Coordinates of C-alpha atoms (C1' of nucleotides) in Angstrom, one line a residue:
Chain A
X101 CA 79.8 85.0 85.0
X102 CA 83.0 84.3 87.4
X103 CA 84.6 87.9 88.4
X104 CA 87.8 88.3 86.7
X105 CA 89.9 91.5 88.0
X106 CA 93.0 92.4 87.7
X107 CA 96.0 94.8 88.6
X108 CA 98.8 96.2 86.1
X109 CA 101.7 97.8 87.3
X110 CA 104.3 99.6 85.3
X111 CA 107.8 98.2 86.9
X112 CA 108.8 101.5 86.3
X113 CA 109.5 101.8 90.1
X114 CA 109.2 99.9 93.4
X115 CA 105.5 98.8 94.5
X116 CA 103.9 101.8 95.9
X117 CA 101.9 101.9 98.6
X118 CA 98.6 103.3 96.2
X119 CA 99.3 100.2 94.3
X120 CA 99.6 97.6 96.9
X121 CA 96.1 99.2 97.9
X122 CA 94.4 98.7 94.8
X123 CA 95.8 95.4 94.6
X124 CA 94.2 94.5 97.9
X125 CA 91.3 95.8 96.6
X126 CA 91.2 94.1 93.8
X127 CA 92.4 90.7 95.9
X128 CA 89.5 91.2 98.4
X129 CA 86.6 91.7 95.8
X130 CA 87.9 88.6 94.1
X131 CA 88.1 86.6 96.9
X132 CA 84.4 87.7 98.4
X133 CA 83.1 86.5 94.9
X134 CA 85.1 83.2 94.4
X135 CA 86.7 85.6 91.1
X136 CA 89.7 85.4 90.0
X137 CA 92.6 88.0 90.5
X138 CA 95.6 88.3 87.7
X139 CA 98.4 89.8 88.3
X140 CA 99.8 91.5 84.6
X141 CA 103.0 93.9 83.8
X142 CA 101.7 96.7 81.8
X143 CA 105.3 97.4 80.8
X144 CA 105.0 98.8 77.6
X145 CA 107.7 102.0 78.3
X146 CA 110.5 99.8 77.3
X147 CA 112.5 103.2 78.5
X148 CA 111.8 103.1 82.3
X149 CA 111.0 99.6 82.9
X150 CA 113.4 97.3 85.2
X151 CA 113.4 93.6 86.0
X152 CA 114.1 94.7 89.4
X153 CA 111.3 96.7 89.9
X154 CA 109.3 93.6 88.5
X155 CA 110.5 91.4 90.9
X156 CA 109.7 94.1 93.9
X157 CA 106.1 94.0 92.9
X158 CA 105.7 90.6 93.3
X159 CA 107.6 89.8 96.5
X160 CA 106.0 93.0 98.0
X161 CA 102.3 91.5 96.7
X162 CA 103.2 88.4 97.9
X163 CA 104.9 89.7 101.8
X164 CA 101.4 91.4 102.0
X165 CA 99.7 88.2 101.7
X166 CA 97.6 88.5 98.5
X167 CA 98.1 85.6 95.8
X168 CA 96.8 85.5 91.8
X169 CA 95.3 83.0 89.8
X170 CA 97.0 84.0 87.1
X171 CA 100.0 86.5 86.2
X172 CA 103.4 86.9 85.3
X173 CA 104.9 84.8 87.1
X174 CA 102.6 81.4 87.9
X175 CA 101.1 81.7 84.3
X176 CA 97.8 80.6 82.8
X177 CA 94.9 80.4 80.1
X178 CA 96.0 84.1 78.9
X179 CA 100.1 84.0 79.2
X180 CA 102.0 86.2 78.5
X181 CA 100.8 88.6 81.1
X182 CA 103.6 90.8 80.3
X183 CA 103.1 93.1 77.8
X184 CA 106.1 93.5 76.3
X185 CA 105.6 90.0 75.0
X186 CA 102.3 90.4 73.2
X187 CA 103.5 93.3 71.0
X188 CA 102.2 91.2 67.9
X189 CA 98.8 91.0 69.1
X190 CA 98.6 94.8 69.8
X191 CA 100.0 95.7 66.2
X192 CA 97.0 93.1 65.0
X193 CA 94.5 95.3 66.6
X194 CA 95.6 98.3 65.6
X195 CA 95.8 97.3 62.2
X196 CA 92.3 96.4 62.2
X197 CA 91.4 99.1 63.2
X198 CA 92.7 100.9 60.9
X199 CA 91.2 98.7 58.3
X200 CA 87.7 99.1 59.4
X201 CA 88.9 103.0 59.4
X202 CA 88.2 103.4 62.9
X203 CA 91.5 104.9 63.2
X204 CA 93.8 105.8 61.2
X205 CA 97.6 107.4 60.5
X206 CA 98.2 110.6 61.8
X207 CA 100.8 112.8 59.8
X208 CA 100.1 115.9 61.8
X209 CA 103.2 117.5 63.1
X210 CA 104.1 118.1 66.7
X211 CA 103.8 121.7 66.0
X212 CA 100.4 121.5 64.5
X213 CA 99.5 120.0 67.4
X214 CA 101.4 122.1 69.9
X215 CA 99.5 125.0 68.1
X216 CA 96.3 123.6 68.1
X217 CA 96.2 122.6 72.1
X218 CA 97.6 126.2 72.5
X219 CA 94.4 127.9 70.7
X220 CA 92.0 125.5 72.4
X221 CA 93.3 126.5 75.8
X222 CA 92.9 130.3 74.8
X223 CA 89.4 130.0 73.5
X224 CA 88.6 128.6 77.0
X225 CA 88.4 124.6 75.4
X226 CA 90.0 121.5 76.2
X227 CA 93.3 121.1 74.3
X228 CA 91.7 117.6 73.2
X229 CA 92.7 116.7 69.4
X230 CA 89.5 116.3 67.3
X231 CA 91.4 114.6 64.4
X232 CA 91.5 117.8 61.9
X233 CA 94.7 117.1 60.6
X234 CA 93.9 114.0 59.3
X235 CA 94.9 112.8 56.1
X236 CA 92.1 111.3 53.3
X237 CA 93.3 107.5 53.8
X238 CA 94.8 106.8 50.4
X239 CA 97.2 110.2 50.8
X240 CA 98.0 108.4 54.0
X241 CA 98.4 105.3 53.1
X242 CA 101.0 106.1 50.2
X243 CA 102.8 108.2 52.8
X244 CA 102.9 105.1 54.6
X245 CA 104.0 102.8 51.8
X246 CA 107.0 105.6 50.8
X247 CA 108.4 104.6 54.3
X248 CA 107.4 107.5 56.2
X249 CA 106.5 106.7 59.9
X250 CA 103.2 107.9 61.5
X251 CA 101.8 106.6 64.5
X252 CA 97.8 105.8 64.1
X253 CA 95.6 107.5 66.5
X254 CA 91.4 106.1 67.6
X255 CA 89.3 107.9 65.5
X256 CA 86.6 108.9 67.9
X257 CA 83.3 109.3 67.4
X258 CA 82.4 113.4 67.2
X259 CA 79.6 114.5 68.0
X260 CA 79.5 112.2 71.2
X261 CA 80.0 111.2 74.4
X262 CA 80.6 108.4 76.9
X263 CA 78.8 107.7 80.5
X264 CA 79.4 104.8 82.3
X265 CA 78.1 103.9 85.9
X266 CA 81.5 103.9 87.9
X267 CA 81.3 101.4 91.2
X268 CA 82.4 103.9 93.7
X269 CA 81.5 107.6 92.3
X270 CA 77.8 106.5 90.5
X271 CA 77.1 107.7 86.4
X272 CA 80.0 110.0 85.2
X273 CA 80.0 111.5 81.6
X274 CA 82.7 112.8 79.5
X275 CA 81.6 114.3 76.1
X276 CA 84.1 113.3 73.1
X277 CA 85.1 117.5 72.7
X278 CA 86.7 116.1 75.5
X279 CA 88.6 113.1 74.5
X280 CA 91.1 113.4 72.1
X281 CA 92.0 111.1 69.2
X282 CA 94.4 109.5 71.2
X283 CA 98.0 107.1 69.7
X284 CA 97.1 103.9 69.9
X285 CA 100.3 102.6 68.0
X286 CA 103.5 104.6 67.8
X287 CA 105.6 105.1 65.1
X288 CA 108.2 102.9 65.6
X289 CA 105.0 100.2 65.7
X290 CA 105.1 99.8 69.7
X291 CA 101.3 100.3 71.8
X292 CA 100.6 102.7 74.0
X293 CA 99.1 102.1 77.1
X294 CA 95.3 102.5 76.1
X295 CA 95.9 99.9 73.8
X296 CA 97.4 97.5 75.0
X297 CA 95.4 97.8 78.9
X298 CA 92.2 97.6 76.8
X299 CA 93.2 94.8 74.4
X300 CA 94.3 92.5 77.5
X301 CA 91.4 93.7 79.4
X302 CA 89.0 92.3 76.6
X303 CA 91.5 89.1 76.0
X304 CA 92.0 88.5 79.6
X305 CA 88.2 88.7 79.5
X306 CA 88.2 91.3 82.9
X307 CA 84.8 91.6 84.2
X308 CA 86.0 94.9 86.6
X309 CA 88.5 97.3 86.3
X310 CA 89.6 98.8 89.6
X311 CA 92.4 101.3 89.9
X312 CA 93.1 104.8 90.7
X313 CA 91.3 107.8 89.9
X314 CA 94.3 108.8 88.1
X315 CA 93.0 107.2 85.1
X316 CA 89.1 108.4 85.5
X317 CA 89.5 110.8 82.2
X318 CA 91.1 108.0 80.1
X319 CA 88.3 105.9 80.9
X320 CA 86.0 106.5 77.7
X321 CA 89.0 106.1 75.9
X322 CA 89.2 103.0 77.1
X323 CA 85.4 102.4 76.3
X324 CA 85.4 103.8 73.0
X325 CA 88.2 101.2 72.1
X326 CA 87.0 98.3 74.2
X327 CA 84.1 98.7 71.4
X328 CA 85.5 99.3 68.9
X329 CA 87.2 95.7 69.5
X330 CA 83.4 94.5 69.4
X331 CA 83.5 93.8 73.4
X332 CA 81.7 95.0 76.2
X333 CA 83.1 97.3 78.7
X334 CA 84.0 96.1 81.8
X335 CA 82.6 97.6 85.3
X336 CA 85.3 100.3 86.5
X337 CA 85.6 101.2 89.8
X338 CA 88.1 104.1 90.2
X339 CA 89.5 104.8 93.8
X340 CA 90.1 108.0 95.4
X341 CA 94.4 109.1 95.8
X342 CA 96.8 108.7 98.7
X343 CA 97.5 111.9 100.2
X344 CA 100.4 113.2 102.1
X345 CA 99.9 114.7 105.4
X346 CA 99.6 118.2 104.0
X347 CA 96.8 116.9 101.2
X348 CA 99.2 116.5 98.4
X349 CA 100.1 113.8 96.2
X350 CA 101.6 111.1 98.4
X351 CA 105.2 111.5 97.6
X352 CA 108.5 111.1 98.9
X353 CA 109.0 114.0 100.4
X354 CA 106.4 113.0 102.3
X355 CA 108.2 109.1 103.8
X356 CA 108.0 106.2 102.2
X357 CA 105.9 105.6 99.3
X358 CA 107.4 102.0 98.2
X359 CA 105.8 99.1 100.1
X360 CA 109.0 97.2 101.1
X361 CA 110.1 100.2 102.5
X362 CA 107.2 99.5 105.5
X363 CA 108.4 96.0 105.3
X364 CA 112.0 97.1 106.3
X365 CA 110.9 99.6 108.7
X366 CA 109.6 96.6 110.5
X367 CA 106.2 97.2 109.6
X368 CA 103.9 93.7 110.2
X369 CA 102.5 92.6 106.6
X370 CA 98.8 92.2 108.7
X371 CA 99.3 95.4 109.9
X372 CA 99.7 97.0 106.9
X373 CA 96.8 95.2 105.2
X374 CA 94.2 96.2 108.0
X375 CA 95.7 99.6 107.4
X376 CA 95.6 99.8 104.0
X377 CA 92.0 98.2 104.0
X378 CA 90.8 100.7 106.2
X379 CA 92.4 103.9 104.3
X380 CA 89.1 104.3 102.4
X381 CA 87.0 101.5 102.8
X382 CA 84.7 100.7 106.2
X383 CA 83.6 97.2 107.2
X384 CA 80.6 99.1 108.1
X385 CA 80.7 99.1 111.9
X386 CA 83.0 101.7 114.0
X387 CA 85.8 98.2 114.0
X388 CA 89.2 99.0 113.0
X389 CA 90.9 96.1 113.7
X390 CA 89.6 93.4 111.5
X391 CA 90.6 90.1 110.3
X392 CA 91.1 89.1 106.7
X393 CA 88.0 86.8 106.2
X394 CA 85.8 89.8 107.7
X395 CA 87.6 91.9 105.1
X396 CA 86.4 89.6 102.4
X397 CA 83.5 88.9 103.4
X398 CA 82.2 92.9 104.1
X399 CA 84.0 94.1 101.2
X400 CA 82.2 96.1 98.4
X401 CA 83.5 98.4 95.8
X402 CA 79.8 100.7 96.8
X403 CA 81.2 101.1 100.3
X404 CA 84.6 102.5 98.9
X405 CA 84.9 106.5 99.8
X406 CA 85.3 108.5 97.0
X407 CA 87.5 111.4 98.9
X408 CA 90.8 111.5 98.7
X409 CA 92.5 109.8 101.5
X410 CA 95.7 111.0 103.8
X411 CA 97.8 108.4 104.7
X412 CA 98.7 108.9 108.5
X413 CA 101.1 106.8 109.3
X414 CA 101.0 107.4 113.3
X415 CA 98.2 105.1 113.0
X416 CA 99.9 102.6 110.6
X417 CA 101.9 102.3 113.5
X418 CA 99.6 102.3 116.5
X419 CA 97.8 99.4 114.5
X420 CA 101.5 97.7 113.9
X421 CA 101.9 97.8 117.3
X422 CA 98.5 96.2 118.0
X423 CA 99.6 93.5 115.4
X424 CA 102.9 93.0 117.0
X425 CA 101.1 92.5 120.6
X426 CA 98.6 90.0 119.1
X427 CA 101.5 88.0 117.9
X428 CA 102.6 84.2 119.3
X429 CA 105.8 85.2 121.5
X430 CA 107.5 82.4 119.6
X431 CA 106.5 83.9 116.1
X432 CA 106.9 87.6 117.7
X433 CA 110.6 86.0 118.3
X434 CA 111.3 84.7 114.8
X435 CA 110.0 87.7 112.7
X436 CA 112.3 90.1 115.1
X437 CA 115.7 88.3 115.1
X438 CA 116.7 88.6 111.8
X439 CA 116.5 92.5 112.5
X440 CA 118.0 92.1 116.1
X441 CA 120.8 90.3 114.1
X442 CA 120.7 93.2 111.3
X443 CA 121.2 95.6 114.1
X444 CA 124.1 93.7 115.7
X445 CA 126.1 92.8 112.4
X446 CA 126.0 89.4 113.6
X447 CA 124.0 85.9 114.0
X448 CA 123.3 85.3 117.4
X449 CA 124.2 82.5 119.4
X450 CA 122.2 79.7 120.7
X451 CA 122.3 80.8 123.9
X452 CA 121.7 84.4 122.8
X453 CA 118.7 83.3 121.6
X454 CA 116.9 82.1 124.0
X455 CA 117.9 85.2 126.2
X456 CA 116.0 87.0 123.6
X457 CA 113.2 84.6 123.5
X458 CA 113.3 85.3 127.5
X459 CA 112.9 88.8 127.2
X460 CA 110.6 88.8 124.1
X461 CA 107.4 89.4 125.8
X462 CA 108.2 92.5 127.7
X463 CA 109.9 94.3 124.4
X464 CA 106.5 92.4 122.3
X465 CA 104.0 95.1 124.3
X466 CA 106.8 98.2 124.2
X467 CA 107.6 97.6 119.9
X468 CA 105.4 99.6 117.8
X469 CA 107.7 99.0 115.0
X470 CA 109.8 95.2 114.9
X471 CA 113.4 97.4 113.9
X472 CA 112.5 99.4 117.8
X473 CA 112.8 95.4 119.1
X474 CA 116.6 95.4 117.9
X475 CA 117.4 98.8 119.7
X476 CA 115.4 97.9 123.4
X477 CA 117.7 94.0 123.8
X478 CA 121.1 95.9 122.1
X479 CA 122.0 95.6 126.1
X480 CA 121.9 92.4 126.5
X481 CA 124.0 91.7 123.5
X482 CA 127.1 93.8 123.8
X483 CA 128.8 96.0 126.3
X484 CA 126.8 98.7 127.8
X485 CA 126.6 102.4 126.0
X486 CA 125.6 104.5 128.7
X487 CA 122.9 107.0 127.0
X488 CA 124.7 110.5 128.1
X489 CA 121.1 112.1 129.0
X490 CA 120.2 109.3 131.1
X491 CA 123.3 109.0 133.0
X492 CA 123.1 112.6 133.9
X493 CA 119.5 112.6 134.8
X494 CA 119.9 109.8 137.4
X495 CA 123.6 109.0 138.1
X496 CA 124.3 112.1 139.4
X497 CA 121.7 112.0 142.1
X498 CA 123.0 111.2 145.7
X499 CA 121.0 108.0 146.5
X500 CA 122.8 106.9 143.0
X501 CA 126.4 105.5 144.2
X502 CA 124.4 103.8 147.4
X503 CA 121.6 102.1 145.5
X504 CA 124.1 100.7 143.2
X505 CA 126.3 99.3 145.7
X506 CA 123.7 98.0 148.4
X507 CA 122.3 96.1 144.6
X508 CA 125.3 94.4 144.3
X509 CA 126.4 94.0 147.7
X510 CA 122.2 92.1 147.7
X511 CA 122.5 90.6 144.5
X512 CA 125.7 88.6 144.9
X513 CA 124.1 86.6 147.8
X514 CA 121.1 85.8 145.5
X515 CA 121.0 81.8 145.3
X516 CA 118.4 81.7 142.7
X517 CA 118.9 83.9 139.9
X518 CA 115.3 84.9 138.7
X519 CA 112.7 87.5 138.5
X520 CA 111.0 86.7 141.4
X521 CA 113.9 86.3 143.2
X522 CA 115.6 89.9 142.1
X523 CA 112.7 91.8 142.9
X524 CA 112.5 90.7 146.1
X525 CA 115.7 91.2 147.3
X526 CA 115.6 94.7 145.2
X527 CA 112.5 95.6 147.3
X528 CA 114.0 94.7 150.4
X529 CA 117.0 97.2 149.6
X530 CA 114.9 99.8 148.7
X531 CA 113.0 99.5 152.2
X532 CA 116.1 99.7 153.8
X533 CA 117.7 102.8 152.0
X534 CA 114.1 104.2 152.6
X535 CA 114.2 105.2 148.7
X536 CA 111.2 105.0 146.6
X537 CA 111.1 102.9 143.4
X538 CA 112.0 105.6 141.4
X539 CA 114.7 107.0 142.7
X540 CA 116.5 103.3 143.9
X541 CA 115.7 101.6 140.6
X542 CA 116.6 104.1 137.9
X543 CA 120.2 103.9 139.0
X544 CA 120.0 100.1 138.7
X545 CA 118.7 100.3 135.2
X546 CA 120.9 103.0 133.5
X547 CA 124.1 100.8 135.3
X548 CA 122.9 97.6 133.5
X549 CA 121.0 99.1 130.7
X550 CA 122.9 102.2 130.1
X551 CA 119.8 104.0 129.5
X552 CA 116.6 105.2 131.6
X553 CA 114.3 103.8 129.4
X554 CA 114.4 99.7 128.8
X555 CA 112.5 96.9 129.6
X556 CA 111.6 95.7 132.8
X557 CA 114.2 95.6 135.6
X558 CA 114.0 92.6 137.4
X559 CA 113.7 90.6 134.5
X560 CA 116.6 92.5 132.7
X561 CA 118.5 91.3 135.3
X562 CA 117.3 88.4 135.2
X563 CA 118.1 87.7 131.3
X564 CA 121.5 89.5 132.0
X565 CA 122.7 86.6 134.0
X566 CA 124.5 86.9 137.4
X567 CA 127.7 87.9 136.0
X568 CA 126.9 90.4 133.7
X569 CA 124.5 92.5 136.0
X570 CA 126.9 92.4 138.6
X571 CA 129.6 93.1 136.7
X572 CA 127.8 95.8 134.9
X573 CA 126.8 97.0 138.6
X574 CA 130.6 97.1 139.3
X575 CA 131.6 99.3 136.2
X576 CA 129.1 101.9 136.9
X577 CA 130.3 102.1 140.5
X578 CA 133.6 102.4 139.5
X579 CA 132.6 105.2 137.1
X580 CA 130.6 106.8 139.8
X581 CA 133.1 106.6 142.2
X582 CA 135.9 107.8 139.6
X583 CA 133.3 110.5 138.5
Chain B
rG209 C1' 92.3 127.6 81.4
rA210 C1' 88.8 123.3 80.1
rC211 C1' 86.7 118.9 81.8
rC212 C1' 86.0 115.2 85.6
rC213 C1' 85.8 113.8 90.8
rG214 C1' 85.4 115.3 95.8
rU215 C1' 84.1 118.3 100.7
rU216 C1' 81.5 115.2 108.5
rC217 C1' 86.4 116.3 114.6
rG218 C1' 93.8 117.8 112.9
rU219 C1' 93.6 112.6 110.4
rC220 C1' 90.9 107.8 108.8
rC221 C1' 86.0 106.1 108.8
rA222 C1' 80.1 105.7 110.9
rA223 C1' 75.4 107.9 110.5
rC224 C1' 72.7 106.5 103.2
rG225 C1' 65.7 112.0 105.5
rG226 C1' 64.1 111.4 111.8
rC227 C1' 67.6 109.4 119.0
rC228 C1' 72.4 114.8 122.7
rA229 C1' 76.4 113.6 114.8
rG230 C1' 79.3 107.7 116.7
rG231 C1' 84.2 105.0 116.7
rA232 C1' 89.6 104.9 115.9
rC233 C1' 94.5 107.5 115.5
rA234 C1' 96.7 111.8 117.3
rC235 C1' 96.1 115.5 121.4
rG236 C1' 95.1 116.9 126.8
rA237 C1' 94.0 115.3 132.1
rG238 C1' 94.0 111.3 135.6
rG239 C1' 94.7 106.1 137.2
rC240 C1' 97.9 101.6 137.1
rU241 C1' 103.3 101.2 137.4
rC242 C1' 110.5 99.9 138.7
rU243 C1' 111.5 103.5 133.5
rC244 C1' 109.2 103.4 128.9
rA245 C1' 105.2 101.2 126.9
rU246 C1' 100.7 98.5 127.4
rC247 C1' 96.0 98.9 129.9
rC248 C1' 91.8 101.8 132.1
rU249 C1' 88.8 106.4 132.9
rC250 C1' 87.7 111.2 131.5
rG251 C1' 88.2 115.6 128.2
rA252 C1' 88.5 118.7 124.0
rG253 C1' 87.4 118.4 118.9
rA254 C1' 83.5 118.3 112.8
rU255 C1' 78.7 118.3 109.1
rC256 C1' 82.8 124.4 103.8
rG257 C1' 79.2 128.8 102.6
rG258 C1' 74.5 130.3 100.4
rG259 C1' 69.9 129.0 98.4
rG260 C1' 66.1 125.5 97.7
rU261 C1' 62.9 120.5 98.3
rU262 C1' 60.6 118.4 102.9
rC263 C1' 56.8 118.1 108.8
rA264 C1' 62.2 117.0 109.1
rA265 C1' 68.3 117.6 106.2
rU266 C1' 75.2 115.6 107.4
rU267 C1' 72.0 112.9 104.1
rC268 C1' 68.3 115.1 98.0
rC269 C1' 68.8 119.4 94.2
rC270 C1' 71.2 124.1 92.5
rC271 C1' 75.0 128.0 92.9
rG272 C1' 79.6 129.4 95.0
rA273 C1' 84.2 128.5 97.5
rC274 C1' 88.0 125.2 98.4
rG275 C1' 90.8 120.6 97.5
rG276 C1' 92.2 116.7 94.1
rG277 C1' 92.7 114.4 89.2
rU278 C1' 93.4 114.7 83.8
rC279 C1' 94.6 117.3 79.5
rG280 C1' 101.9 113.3 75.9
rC281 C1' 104.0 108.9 70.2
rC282 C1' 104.3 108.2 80.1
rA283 C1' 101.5 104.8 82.5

RNA sequence: GACCCGUUCGUCCAACGGCCAGGACACGAGGCUCUCAUCCUCGAGAUCGGGGUUCAAUUCCCCGACGGGUCGCCA
């Protein structure tokens, strides 16, 4: 039987990170079993959903890499995949159900309810409602018929309970005193979640439901009604919560919890895939960098961790920066500009760019993060802003005015203007001053770099172009000397 | 409170009854070096507690503690 999984996000907010995990889950199992992945939009809260947020989900799916065979927006045997747009079929269901009394109309009030889960929890039970207040179906019914509206609720089965085998945490068991009689169908004739996820799950004929442990308790519901519907369950794997650093929830509070938020913090979409492969899952060996195809072929929902995972984003970024090392200088080149041009409020030129692509490879090994690439070339773009710290730290040193001036005094007889070229004469100054490298190059820097810390000298310089560097020697000797 | 899930270095993962409990991030020390990075070497750092089972438990079982999740006409 060919896999079929899916993922269903609520576009009741931007793609988080747990999400984009799951998905990637999902994508990989798929792919290592030649299954097929569906993307669907369980938007059945027609108060909090957004077309924007519907949108985000599938750019931020797709930035990651991970593509569906099927889904809301490429289509297929099952479409819709939005829910929203299969209300019909829903209301069908239910009302089968209800015909074959295997649910039914509830009438009870919200404060017999209220009062019932508030006696349960002080005799020490679970506030589940067993269904006591229901109405003998032909009182029900002629409530119904006089107009009044009732949502209908899954009569479960009591006594009883439901085990399944879950893929990552073995056999779990939850007896029925447990599950309450859940809404399947509003009032105003709208589906709830349980519904509508189960009735697509059996439709869309899903062979394994993976998602977050968040929904582990409504899983028997889920069961319960995927037979009632005369299907069979699928396999559910539920995986273990993202964590903030001090073990809570992953929230806000905590960074960034949307995916495109990475993406504009200029995190690498491979990056973030190794990462988010690794936060609970192990190829098996001590690797931690590994490719995609290793990924699908190693991956297996019994090798999942079942703890509860902190997402640490110091080595998100380590990794990014790894990622960003690995990269083609020419591709490292075009995924940076549009933020070096971001940071500048401005396209660059022609020329500009290839001074960028010049200095690309000594920022590629220094960029953890592709927005840090923007702030380390800001010199070569516009005038110099002399960081105060640095200039303090270095400029104010004696060897400082006579570095700078022996530079340009050296650098202005230069015939050919490159690296090589630079350093030597450089070194040959800094023989002759008798100064180390430190203390006869940091000068140099923070006059054409404006700060202490930058990318290499010479080929600053270098990238700078004659008149720039010397002119930028001049203004700092002028400042010196005015200083 | 009830139920469910979980518990190996600070963090993420290995070890799925048997070598000094391994790797990565972070951290510390050193090296390389024109700064910062990269890179290299070294170091420190963990099996929650208590009972069992076994020749042998990180690993299996039970109890406890702790952490997380769920208890809606949200998903």
């Amino acid at each position: 039987m060919t896999v079929r999984v899916r993922i269903a996000p609520s576009p009741t907010g931007f793609l988080h990170v747990g999400t984009a995990r799951a998905a990637l889950y999902n994508w990989l199992f798929a792919r290592g079993r030649n299954g097929v992945f569906i993307l669907r939009s369980d938007d059945t809260d027609s108060e909090r959903n957004d077309p924007k947020y519907q949108q985000d989900i599938v750019t931020s799916l797709r930035w990651l890499g991970l593509d569906w065979h099927e889904g809301i927006d490429v289509g297929g045997p099952h479409a819709p995949y939005q829910q929203s747009l299969r209300s019909d079929r829903y209301r069908e269901v239910a009302m089968d159900l209800l015909e074959r009394g295997l649910a039914y109309y509830c009438f009870a009030t919200p404060e017999q309810l209220d009062e019932f889960r508030r006696q349960a929890q002080a005799a020490g039970r679970t506030p589940a409602y067993d269904g006591r207040f229901r109405l003998e179906s032909g009182v029900a019914a002629a409530r119904v018929a006089a107009g009044e509206p009732a949502p209908i609720r899954l009569a479960v089965p009591r006594p009883g309970a439901t085990t399944f085998h879950d893929a990552v945490r073995g056999e779990v068991t939850f007896d029925h005193a447990q599950v309450e009689d859940f809404v399947i169908l509003r009032s105003d004739g709208s589906p709830t979640y349980h519904l509508a996820s189960t009735v697509d799950d059996v439709d869309f004929e899903v062979t394994h439901v993976v998602r977050g442990e968040d929904i582990l308790s409504s899983t028997p519901k889920h069961i319960i009604l995927t037979e009632a519907l005369g299907a069979r369950p699928p396999v559910y794997a539920h995986l273990a919560l993202l964590m903030g650093p001090d073990g809570k929830k992953l929230s806000k509070r905590h960074g960034h919890t949307a995916l495109n938020a990475y993406r504009a913090d200029g995190v690498l979409p491979e990056a973030m895939v190794n990462y988010l492969a690794l936060l609970g899952w192990s190829p098996g060996e001590d690797e931690t960098i590994v490719s995609l195809e290793e990924m699908v072929a190693r991956f297996r929902l019994e090798d999942v961790t079942k703890n509860a995972t902190i997402f640490d984003n110091d080595k998100l970024e380590w990794m990014n920066g790894v990622y960003i090392r690995e990269l083609a200088v020419d591709d490292f080149v075009a995924r940076a500009t549009p933020l070096v041009e971001e940071h500048l409020g401005r396209a660059l030129a022609v020329s500009e760019g290839e001074q960028l692509a010049a200095i690309a490879p000594h920022v590629q090994e220094r960029a953890k993060r592709l927005t840090e690439v923007a702030e380390q070339v800001a010199f070569i773009f516009g005038d110099v802003e002399y960081d105060a710290a640095s200039w303090e730290k270095v400029m104010t040193t004696p060897e400082a005015p006579t570095a700078i001036a022996a530079a340009r005094a050296g650098l202005a007889t230069l015939e050919d203007w490159n690296t090589p070229a630079i350093e030597a004469i450089l070194r040959d100054m800094l023989e002759e001053l008798e100064l180390s490298a430190r203390k006869g190059f940091q000068p140099l820097r923070v006059a054409v770099t404006g700060s202490t810390v930058s990318p290499p000298l010479f080929e600053s310089i270098e990238v700078l172009g004659r008149d720039v560097a010397l002119a930028r020697l001049e203004a700092a000797a002028t400042r010196l000397g005015a200083g």
